Amino acid sequence: MAYVRNDETTPVIAAIGEAIDRPRDLTQALEPVALIEQVLRAAEDDAGCRLLHQIDRLHIIGITSWRYSNPCRDVCVRLDLSPKVMDNADMGGDKPTRLIHRAATDIRHGRAQMVAIAGGEAQNSFRKARRSEYKLDWSPRVTPEEAWGKLGDTTLGAGRAAATLGIRSAAQIYPLFENAYGSSHHQTPTEGLKQSADLWSRYAAASQDNPYAWSQKGYPANEIAEISESNRMINFPYPKLMVANDSVNMAATVIVTSLAFARRLGLKEDRLTYIVGGSEAEEPADFLQRPNYHTCPAQSAVLDDVMKQLGRVDRLQHIELYSCFPVVPKMALEALRPFGLSETIGPTVTGGLTFFGGPMNNYMTHACCAMVRRLRGDDDTYGLLYGQGGVMTKHHGLLLAASPNDAPYEPALSAQDVANRERKPAPTVADSYTGSAQVETYTAFYDRQGDPTSGLVIARTPQGERVVARTADGDHGSLELLTDFNESAVGAIGQVRRSHDGTLRWFAD
């Protein structure tokens, strides 16, 4: 029997809104909730009708640039809204696509009428004010204890063995995946850097054409790869132009409803975007509990799942691959390669977290807005959004279409079982080991002058256990090995010793 679509339970994106704030001076700077108010009003303009008061669920993506006790309530007060559900969502780069997927599922089951997902950041203005000691005339900034949406897991999944070595940020951890990935593909760091720069130049080109991008310069690959005073090294092998830029002021929203309700509101159908599928899966939160650093079973399972939902690959014309650091889309593109996608399809419609801007957890809301603009009026065309949170931890794919799908939308799809089956056991972490160890992956940290200061090594003992250690102060030989662009340090043998402060140190043989 042919599928008969039920318009009352067919989820569509009804409206979008975006904003970017470049104040002439800090007296005009907009705080995050003001930016969110602005994009929700812009979504109403985008729809061409009054629809904000029809929202019965409002999700606000985790805000990091200002501490609020209840930002969702603050937004509702500004707009005189009274949704049944007011949700201050938690953190994660996958959160926007996950919430849009959840909204579609709620529409599909009749649990919601209209859902808004919105987020905003004003990190650029906040940092300028802090440097100049200017007191921003924003909502009272609550204490960390009073704040909703505390960052909470500030170690981003670093286990005790890593946390004791001061490994707490994504910028310190993602290079471990990059160096392992490059070595597994028999690349020197220079070759990996070139591949990253070529890929990043495609993101920069998309940013040029996006009116909401923080940077529209459009960097060529050679400039992205060249280490210079303006493009200093951050953590090996990434220079500044390969790292997400969170110093932005921007906001975005996506509003989801049913096809039938959109019609009752009088929305133009050629501006509706259909949510036709999705999938999600996670890796262990502690990055030291991963089986290796050059594959990601959860990512592969999610992308495989959404591509199989798609059916005809030729209908997929637009892709957004999360891009906090180059290794993420590199691995995603490898997972997509077996499906034979056209080489003409770029990895982004938005511009990436380096060039478009990285408004922390809210980038994929902007990406969804950019995708909707691409799909509107483009019959029989699909778009894929892939978001990622944590440190290669949480993965979410979402399929959008310009016209109704020819099969029923299947809600709450998960690839977790597949990811769990494909994931091999992780090695035991030996946090008190000393002795010989072989480098599994590594990185090196640099100061603001671009000089290397110390290195981090994840190594394997002769028994196959995993050990994590930093280089010792003054050990220039080990540091030179870990910052050599001509040869990967993966596979190098060294010695793990306990320092006077009790932490583990790695010395190259």
Coordinates of C-alpha atoms in Angstrom, one line a residue:
M1 CA 0.0 0.0 0.0
A2 CA 1.3 3.4 -0.9
Y3 CA 2.2 5.8 1.9
V4 CA -0.4 8.5 2.5
R5 CA 1.0 11.5 4.3
N6 CA -0.8 12.9 7.3
D7 CA -0.3 16.7 7.1
E8 CA -1.2 17.1 10.8
T9 CA 1.9 15.0 11.8
T10 CA 4.3 16.0 9.0
P11 CA 7.1 18.1 10.6
V12 CA 8.3 21.2 8.8
I13 CA 10.6 24.1 9.5
A14 CA 8.2 27.1 9.2
A15 CA 10.6 30.0 9.8
I16 CA 14.2 30.9 10.6
G17 CA 15.9 34.0 12.1
E18 CA 19.5 35.1 12.4
A19 CA 21.3 38.2 13.7
I20 CA 24.9 39.4 14.0
D21 CA 25.9 42.3 16.4
R22 CA 28.8 44.5 15.6
P23 CA 28.3 47.5 18.0
R24 CA 30.2 50.7 17.3
D25 CA 30.9 50.9 21.0
L26 CA 30.1 48.8 24.0
T27 CA 27.2 51.0 25.1
Q28 CA 25.3 49.6 22.1
A29 CA 26.3 45.9 22.6
L30 CA 23.4 43.5 22.8
E31 CA 23.4 40.8 25.5
P32 CA 22.6 37.2 24.5
V33 CA 18.9 37.2 25.5
A34 CA 18.4 40.5 23.5
L35 CA 19.9 38.8 20.5
I36 CA 17.6 35.8 20.9
E37 CA 14.6 38.2 21.1
Q38 CA 15.8 39.8 17.9
V39 CA 16.0 36.5 16.0
L40 CA 12.7 35.3 17.1
R41 CA 11.2 38.6 15.9
A42 CA 13.1 38.0 12.6
A43 CA 11.6 34.6 12.3
E44 CA 8.1 36.1 12.5
D45 CA 9.1 38.4 9.7
D46 CA 10.5 35.5 7.8
A47 CA 7.2 33.6 8.1
G48 CA 5.2 36.7 7.0
C49 CA 2.7 36.3 9.8
R50 CA 2.3 36.5 13.6
L51 CA 3.4 33.2 14.9
L52 CA 5.4 33.7 18.1
H53 CA 2.4 33.4 20.3
Q54 CA 1.6 30.1 18.7
I55 CA 4.8 28.6 20.2
D56 CA 4.0 26.0 22.8
R57 CA 7.6 24.8 23.4
L58 CA 10.7 27.1 23.6
H59 CA 14.2 25.6 23.9
I60 CA 17.1 27.9 24.5
I61 CA 20.5 26.5 23.7
G62 CA 23.1 26.6 26.5
I63 CA 24.6 30.1 26.7
T64 CA 28.3 30.5 27.8
S65 CA 29.0 34.2 27.3
W66 CA 26.8 35.5 30.1
R67 CA 25.4 33.9 33.3
Y68 CA 21.6 33.9 33.6
S69 CA 19.5 32.1 36.2
N70 CA 16.7 31.4 33.6
P71 CA 17.3 32.8 30.1
C72 CA 14.3 31.1 28.7
R73 CA 12.0 32.9 31.1
D74 CA 13.9 36.2 30.3
V75 CA 13.3 35.8 26.6
C76 CA 9.6 35.0 27.2
V77 CA 9.2 38.2 29.3
R78 CA 10.8 40.3 26.5
L79 CA 8.3 38.9 24.0
D80 CA 5.3 38.4 26.2
L81 CA 5.2 34.7 25.5
S82 CA 3.7 31.9 27.6
P83 CA 4.7 28.6 26.0
K84 CA 3.6 25.4 27.8
V85 CA 7.3 24.2 27.9
M86 CA 10.2 26.5 28.6
D87 CA 13.4 24.6 28.4
N88 CA 16.9 25.8 29.2
A89 CA 18.8 23.2 27.3
D90 CA 22.3 22.0 28.3
M91 CA 25.5 22.2 26.4
G92 CA 26.9 20.6 23.2
G93 CA 27.5 21.4 19.6
D94 CA 25.0 18.6 18.7
K95 CA 22.3 20.2 20.8
P96 CA 20.6 22.3 18.0
T97 CA 20.2 19.4 15.6
R98 CA 19.1 17.1 18.4
L99 CA 16.4 19.5 19.6
I100 CA 15.2 20.1 16.0
H101 CA 15.0 16.3 15.6
R102 CA 13.1 16.1 18.9
A103 CA 10.7 18.8 17.9
A104 CA 9.9 16.9 14.7
T105 CA 9.3 13.8 16.8
D106 CA 6.9 15.7 19.1
I107 CA 5.0 17.1 16.1
R108 CA 4.9 13.6 14.6
H109 CA 3.3 12.2 17.8
G110 CA 1.0 15.2 18.4
R111 CA 2.8 16.3 21.5
A112 CA 3.5 19.8 20.3
Q113 CA 2.0 22.4 17.9
M114 CA 4.9 24.7 17.3
V115 CA 8.4 24.5 18.7
A116 CA 11.2 27.1 18.7
I117 CA 14.9 26.3 19.1
A118 CA 17.0 29.4 19.7
G119 CA 20.4 30.4 21.0
G120 CA 22.7 33.4 21.2
E121 CA 26.2 34.5 22.3
A122 CA 27.9 37.8 22.8
Q123 CA 31.4 36.6 23.7
N124 CA 33.1 39.3 21.6
S125 CA 31.4 42.2 23.4
F126 CA 31.9 40.5 26.8
R127 CA 35.7 40.0 26.2
K128 CA 36.1 43.6 25.0
A129 CA 34.3 44.9 28.1
R130 CA 36.4 42.8 30.4
R131 CA 39.7 44.0 28.8
S132 CA 38.6 47.6 29.0
E133 CA 37.0 47.2 32.5
Y134 CA 33.7 48.5 31.1
K135 CA 30.6 47.5 33.0
L136 CA 28.0 46.3 30.5
D137 CA 24.5 47.5 31.0
W138 CA 23.0 44.0 30.7
S139 CA 20.8 41.8 32.8
P140 CA 22.4 41.2 36.3
R141 CA 25.1 38.5 35.9
V142 CA 24.4 35.9 38.5
T143 CA 27.0 33.9 40.4
P144 CA 28.2 30.5 39.0
E145 CA 26.2 28.8 41.7
E146 CA 23.0 30.6 40.7
A147 CA 23.5 30.2 37.0
W148 CA 21.4 27.9 34.8
G149 CA 23.4 26.0 32.3
K150 CA 26.7 25.9 34.1
L151 CA 29.4 24.4 31.9
G152 CA 29.5 21.7 34.5
D153 CA 31.9 19.2 32.9
T154 CA 34.7 21.7 32.3
T155 CA 37.1 18.9 31.5
L156 CA 35.0 17.9 28.4
G157 CA 35.3 14.2 29.2
A158 CA 38.9 14.2 30.4
G159 CA 39.4 11.4 32.9
R160 CA 41.4 11.7 36.2
A161 CA 44.6 10.7 34.5
A162 CA 44.3 13.6 32.0
A163 CA 42.8 16.1 34.3
T164 CA 45.7 15.8 36.7
L165 CA 48.0 16.9 33.8
G166 CA 45.8 20.0 33.2
I167 CA 44.1 18.7 30.1
R168 CA 40.7 20.4 30.2
S169 CA 39.9 22.1 26.9
A170 CA 38.7 20.9 23.5
A171 CA 41.7 22.7 21.8
Q172 CA 44.0 20.4 23.8
I173 CA 42.2 17.2 23.0
Y174 CA 41.2 17.4 19.3
P175 CA 44.8 17.5 18.1
L176 CA 45.2 14.0 19.6
F177 CA 42.6 12.8 17.1
E178 CA 44.1 14.8 14.2
N179 CA 47.6 13.3 14.7
A180 CA 46.3 9.8 15.1
Y181 CA 44.1 10.1 12.0
G182 CA 47.0 11.5 9.9
S183 CA 49.3 8.7 11.0
S184 CA 46.7 6.0 10.2
H185 CA 46.6 7.5 6.7
H186 CA 50.4 7.4 6.4
Q187 CA 50.6 11.2 6.3
T188 CA 53.4 13.4 7.6
P189 CA 52.1 16.3 9.7
T190 CA 52.9 18.6 6.8
E191 CA 50.7 16.5 4.5
G192 CA 47.9 16.5 7.1
L193 CA 48.2 20.3 7.4
K194 CA 47.8 20.7 3.7
Q195 CA 44.7 18.5 3.6
S196 CA 43.2 20.5 6.5
A197 CA 44.0 23.8 4.8
D198 CA 42.4 22.6 1.5
L199 CA 39.3 21.6 3.4
W200 CA 39.2 24.7 5.5
S201 CA 39.5 26.9 2.4
R202 CA 36.1 25.5 1.3
Y203 CA 34.6 26.5 4.6
A204 CA 36.1 30.0 4.2
A205 CA 34.6 30.3 0.7
A206 CA 31.2 29.5 2.0
S207 CA 31.6 32.1 4.7
Q208 CA 32.3 34.7 2.0
D209 CA 28.7 34.3 0.7
N210 CA 27.0 34.2 4.1
P211 CA 25.6 37.6 5.1
Y212 CA 25.5 36.5 8.8
A213 CA 29.2 35.3 8.9
W214 CA 31.6 37.0 11.3
S215 CA 34.4 36.9 8.7
Q216 CA 33.7 37.1 5.0
K217 CA 37.4 37.3 4.0
G218 CA 37.6 33.9 2.2
Y219 CA 41.1 32.7 3.1
P220 CA 43.0 30.6 0.5
A221 CA 44.4 27.2 1.5
N222 CA 48.1 28.4 1.4
E223 CA 47.3 31.3 3.9
I224 CA 45.4 28.9 6.2
A225 CA 48.4 26.5 6.3
E226 CA 51.2 29.1 6.6
I227 CA 52.4 29.6 10.2
S228 CA 52.9 33.3 10.7
E229 CA 52.6 36.0 13.4
S230 CA 48.9 36.4 12.5
N231 CA 48.4 32.7 12.2
R232 CA 50.4 31.4 15.1
M233 CA 50.4 27.8 16.3
I234 CA 47.8 27.0 19.0
N235 CA 48.3 23.3 19.6
F236 CA 50.2 21.0 17.3
P237 CA 49.4 20.6 14.4
Y238 CA 46.7 23.4 14.4
P239 CA 47.4 27.1 13.8
K240 CA 44.9 29.8 14.7
L241 CA 43.0 29.6 11.3
M242 CA 42.1 25.9 12.0
V243 CA 40.6 26.6 15.4
A244 CA 37.0 27.6 16.1
N245 CA 36.5 31.3 16.8
D246 CA 34.1 31.8 19.7
S247 CA 34.7 35.5 20.0
V248 CA 31.5 36.5 18.1
N249 CA 28.1 38.2 18.8
M250 CA 25.3 36.3 17.0
A251 CA 22.1 34.4 17.4
A252 CA 19.8 32.1 15.5
T253 CA 16.4 30.4 15.7
V254 CA 14.5 27.6 13.9
I255 CA 10.8 27.2 14.3
V256 CA 9.2 23.8 13.7
T257 CA 5.5 23.0 13.2
S258 CA 3.3 20.6 11.2
L259 CA 2.5 21.1 7.6
A260 CA -1.2 21.4 8.4
F261 CA -0.7 24.1 11.0
A262 CA 1.7 26.0 8.7
R263 CA -1.1 26.0 6.1
R264 CA -3.7 27.2 8.6
L265 CA -1.3 30.1 9.4
G266 CA -1.1 30.9 5.7
L267 CA 2.6 30.2 5.3
K268 CA 3.8 29.9 1.8
E269 CA 4.5 26.2 1.1
D270 CA 7.5 26.9 -1.2
R271 CA 9.3 28.4 1.9
L272 CA 8.6 25.3 4.1
T273 CA 11.4 22.8 4.7
Y274 CA 10.6 19.2 5.6
I275 CA 12.3 17.3 8.4
V276 CA 12.5 13.8 6.9
G277 CA 14.9 11.8 9.1
G278 CA 17.7 11.8 11.6
S279 CA 19.9 9.6 13.8
E280 CA 22.1 9.9 16.9
A281 CA 24.8 8.0 18.8
E282 CA 27.5 8.7 21.4
E283 CA 31.0 7.7 22.4
P284 CA 32.1 7.3 26.0
A285 CA 32.4 10.7 27.6
D286 CA 36.0 10.1 28.8
F287 CA 38.2 10.4 25.8
L288 CA 40.7 8.1 27.4
Q289 CA 38.1 5.3 27.1
R290 CA 38.0 5.4 23.3
P291 CA 39.4 2.3 21.5
N292 CA 41.6 4.5 19.3
Y293 CA 41.9 8.0 18.1
H294 CA 41.6 7.6 14.3
T295 CA 38.1 6.1 14.1
C296 CA 34.8 7.0 15.6
P297 CA 32.1 4.3 15.6
A298 CA 29.3 6.6 16.7
Q299 CA 30.0 9.1 14.0
S300 CA 30.2 6.4 11.3
A301 CA 27.0 4.7 12.5
V302 CA 25.1 8.0 12.5
L303 CA 26.2 9.1 9.0
D304 CA 25.6 5.6 7.7
D305 CA 22.1 5.6 9.2
V306 CA 21.0 8.9 7.7
M307 CA 22.4 8.1 4.3
K308 CA 20.4 4.8 4.2
Q309 CA 17.3 6.8 5.2
L310 CA 18.0 9.1 2.3
G311 CA 17.7 6.3 -0.3
R312 CA 18.7 8.0 -3.6
V313 CA 22.1 9.6 -3.0
D314 CA 21.8 11.9 -6.0
R315 CA 19.1 13.9 -4.2
L316 CA 21.6 15.0 -1.5
Q317 CA 22.9 18.3 -2.8
H318 CA 23.9 20.2 0.4
I319 CA 25.9 19.2 3.5
E320 CA 26.9 20.8 6.7
L321 CA 29.7 18.9 8.6
Y322 CA 30.5 20.2 12.0
S323 CA 33.9 22.0 11.9
C324 CA 35.3 23.0 15.3
F325 CA 38.6 21.4 14.2
P326 CA 39.6 19.8 10.8
V327 CA 39.7 16.2 12.0
V328 CA 35.9 16.2 12.6
P329 CA 34.8 16.8 8.9
K330 CA 37.8 14.8 7.7
M331 CA 36.5 11.7 9.5
A332 CA 32.9 12.5 8.5
L333 CA 33.9 12.8 4.8
E334 CA 35.6 9.4 5.0
A335 CA 32.5 7.9 6.5
L336 CA 30.4 9.3 3.7
R337 CA 32.8 8.3 0.9
P338 CA 31.4 4.8 0.3
F339 CA 28.1 6.4 -0.7
G340 CA 29.6 8.0 -3.8
L341 CA 28.7 11.6 -3.1
S342 CA 29.6 14.1 -5.9
E343 CA 32.9 15.8 -5.4
T344 CA 31.1 19.1 -6.2
I345 CA 29.2 19.0 -3.0
G346 CA 30.9 21.1 -0.4
P347 CA 31.3 20.3 3.3
T348 CA 29.4 23.4 4.4
V349 CA 26.6 25.8 3.5
T350 CA 27.4 28.1 6.4
G351 CA 31.2 28.7 6.6
G352 CA 32.5 26.8 9.6
L353 CA 33.3 27.7 13.2
T354 CA 36.6 29.4 12.2
F355 CA 35.2 31.7 9.6
F356 CA 31.5 32.0 10.0
G357 CA 32.1 32.0 13.7
G358 CA 31.8 29.6 16.5
P359 CA 29.0 30.7 18.9
M360 CA 29.7 27.8 21.2
N361 CA 26.7 25.4 21.3
N362 CA 24.6 27.3 18.8
Y363 CA 26.5 26.9 15.5
M364 CA 24.3 24.2 14.1
T365 CA 21.2 26.5 14.6
H366 CA 22.9 28.9 12.2
A367 CA 23.8 26.0 9.9
C368 CA 20.1 24.9 9.8
C369 CA 19.1 28.4 8.8
A370 CA 21.7 28.4 6.0
M371 CA 20.5 25.0 4.9
V372 CA 16.9 26.1 4.8
R373 CA 17.8 29.1 2.6
R374 CA 19.5 26.7 0.2
L375 CA 16.6 24.3 0.1
R376 CA 13.7 26.7 -0.3
G377 CA 12.0 26.2 -3.6
D378 CA 14.5 23.6 -4.8
D379 CA 12.3 20.6 -5.4
D380 CA 13.5 17.0 -4.8
T381 CA 16.6 18.3 -3.1
Y382 CA 17.9 17.1 0.3
G383 CA 20.3 18.6 2.9
L384 CA 22.3 16.8 5.6
L385 CA 23.2 18.5 8.9
Y386 CA 25.8 16.7 11.0
G387 CA 26.4 18.2 14.5
Q388 CA 28.9 17.0 17.1
G389 CA 29.3 17.7 20.8
G390 CA 31.8 17.0 23.5
V391 CA 35.1 15.8 22.1
M392 CA 34.1 13.5 19.3
T393 CA 31.5 12.3 21.8
K394 CA 27.9 13.1 20.8
H395 CA 26.9 12.8 17.1
H396 CA 23.7 13.8 15.4
G397 CA 22.6 13.7 11.8
L398 CA 19.5 15.4 10.5
L399 CA 17.9 15.1 7.0
L400 CA 16.0 18.0 5.5
A401 CA 14.1 18.2 2.2
A402 CA 12.7 20.9 0.0
S403 CA 9.5 18.9 -0.6
P404 CA 7.6 16.2 1.1
N405 CA 9.3 12.8 1.4
D406 CA 7.8 9.8 -0.3
A407 CA 8.0 7.7 2.9
P408 CA 6.8 8.3 6.5
Y409 CA 9.0 10.2 8.9
E410 CA 10.4 7.8 11.4
P411 CA 11.0 9.5 14.8
A412 CA 13.6 8.9 17.4
L413 CA 16.0 7.0 15.2
S414 CA 19.2 6.0 16.9
A415 CA 22.4 4.3 15.7
Q416 CA 23.6 3.6 19.2
D417 CA 23.3 -0.2 19.0
V418 CA 25.3 -0.2 15.8
A419 CA 28.0 2.0 17.3
N420 CA 28.2 -0.2 20.4
R421 CA 28.7 -3.3 18.2
E422 CA 31.4 -1.7 16.1
R423 CA 33.3 -0.2 19.0
K424 CA 36.2 -2.3 20.2
P425 CA 37.1 -2.4 23.9
A426 CA 39.2 0.4 25.1
P427 CA 42.6 -0.3 26.7
T428 CA 43.0 0.0 30.5
V429 CA 44.4 3.3 31.6
A430 CA 47.5 2.8 33.7
D431 CA 47.7 6.0 35.6
S432 CA 50.6 4.9 37.8
Y433 CA 52.7 3.2 35.1
T434 CA 56.4 4.0 34.7
G435 CA 58.7 2.5 32.1
S436 CA 58.9 2.1 28.3
A437 CA 55.9 3.2 26.2
Q438 CA 55.2 3.8 22.5
V439 CA 53.3 6.9 21.3
E440 CA 49.7 6.2 20.3
T441 CA 49.0 9.9 19.7
Y442 CA 50.2 13.3 20.9
T443 CA 50.2 17.0 20.6
A444 CA 52.2 20.0 21.8
F445 CA 51.0 23.3 23.4
Y446 CA 52.2 26.8 22.3
D447 CA 52.3 30.2 24.0
R448 CA 50.9 33.4 22.6
Q449 CA 54.2 34.1 20.8
G450 CA 53.9 30.8 18.9
D451 CA 56.6 29.0 20.8
P452 CA 56.1 25.4 22.0
T453 CA 55.9 25.1 25.8
S454 CA 55.2 21.4 26.5
G455 CA 53.9 18.2 24.9
L456 CA 51.2 15.7 25.7
V457 CA 51.6 12.0 24.8
I458 CA 49.1 9.2 25.0
A459 CA 51.2 6.0 24.8
R460 CA 50.8 2.2 25.1
T461 CA 52.8 0.1 27.5
P462 CA 54.3 -3.2 26.3
Q463 CA 51.3 -4.9 27.9
G464 CA 48.9 -2.8 25.7
E465 CA 47.7 -0.5 28.5
R466 CA 47.2 3.2 27.9
V467 CA 49.2 5.9 29.7
V468 CA 49.0 9.7 29.4
A469 CA 51.9 11.9 30.2
R470 CA 53.4 15.4 29.6
T471 CA 56.9 16.3 28.6
A472 CA 59.1 17.7 31.4
D473 CA 60.2 21.3 31.6
G474 CA 63.4 21.8 29.7
D475 CA 63.1 18.5 27.8
H476 CA 63.7 20.2 24.4
G477 CA 64.5 16.9 22.6
S478 CA 61.1 15.4 23.3
L479 CA 59.4 18.6 22.4
E480 CA 61.3 18.8 19.1
L481 CA 60.1 15.3 18.3
L482 CA 56.4 16.3 19.0
T483 CA 56.6 19.4 16.9
D484 CA 58.3 18.0 13.8
F485 CA 56.1 18.6 10.7
N486 CA 58.2 16.3 8.6
E487 CA 57.6 13.1 10.6
S488 CA 54.8 11.9 12.8
A489 CA 55.7 11.0 16.4
V490 CA 53.2 8.2 16.4
G491 CA 55.1 5.0 17.1
A492 CA 58.0 6.7 18.8
I493 CA 59.4 4.9 21.9
G494 CA 60.0 6.8 25.1
Q495 CA 60.2 6.4 28.8
V496 CA 57.4 7.4 31.3
R497 CA 58.7 8.6 34.6
R498 CA 57.1 10.0 37.7
S499 CA 58.1 13.6 38.5
H500 CA 58.6 15.2 41.9
D501 CA 55.0 16.5 41.9
G502 CA 53.7 13.0 41.2
T503 CA 52.6 13.5 37.6
L504 CA 53.7 11.3 34.8
R505 CA 56.3 12.7 32.3
W506 CA 57.3 11.2 28.9
F507 CA 60.9 11.3 27.6
A508 CA 61.8 10.4 24.0
D509 CA 64.5 7.7 23.7

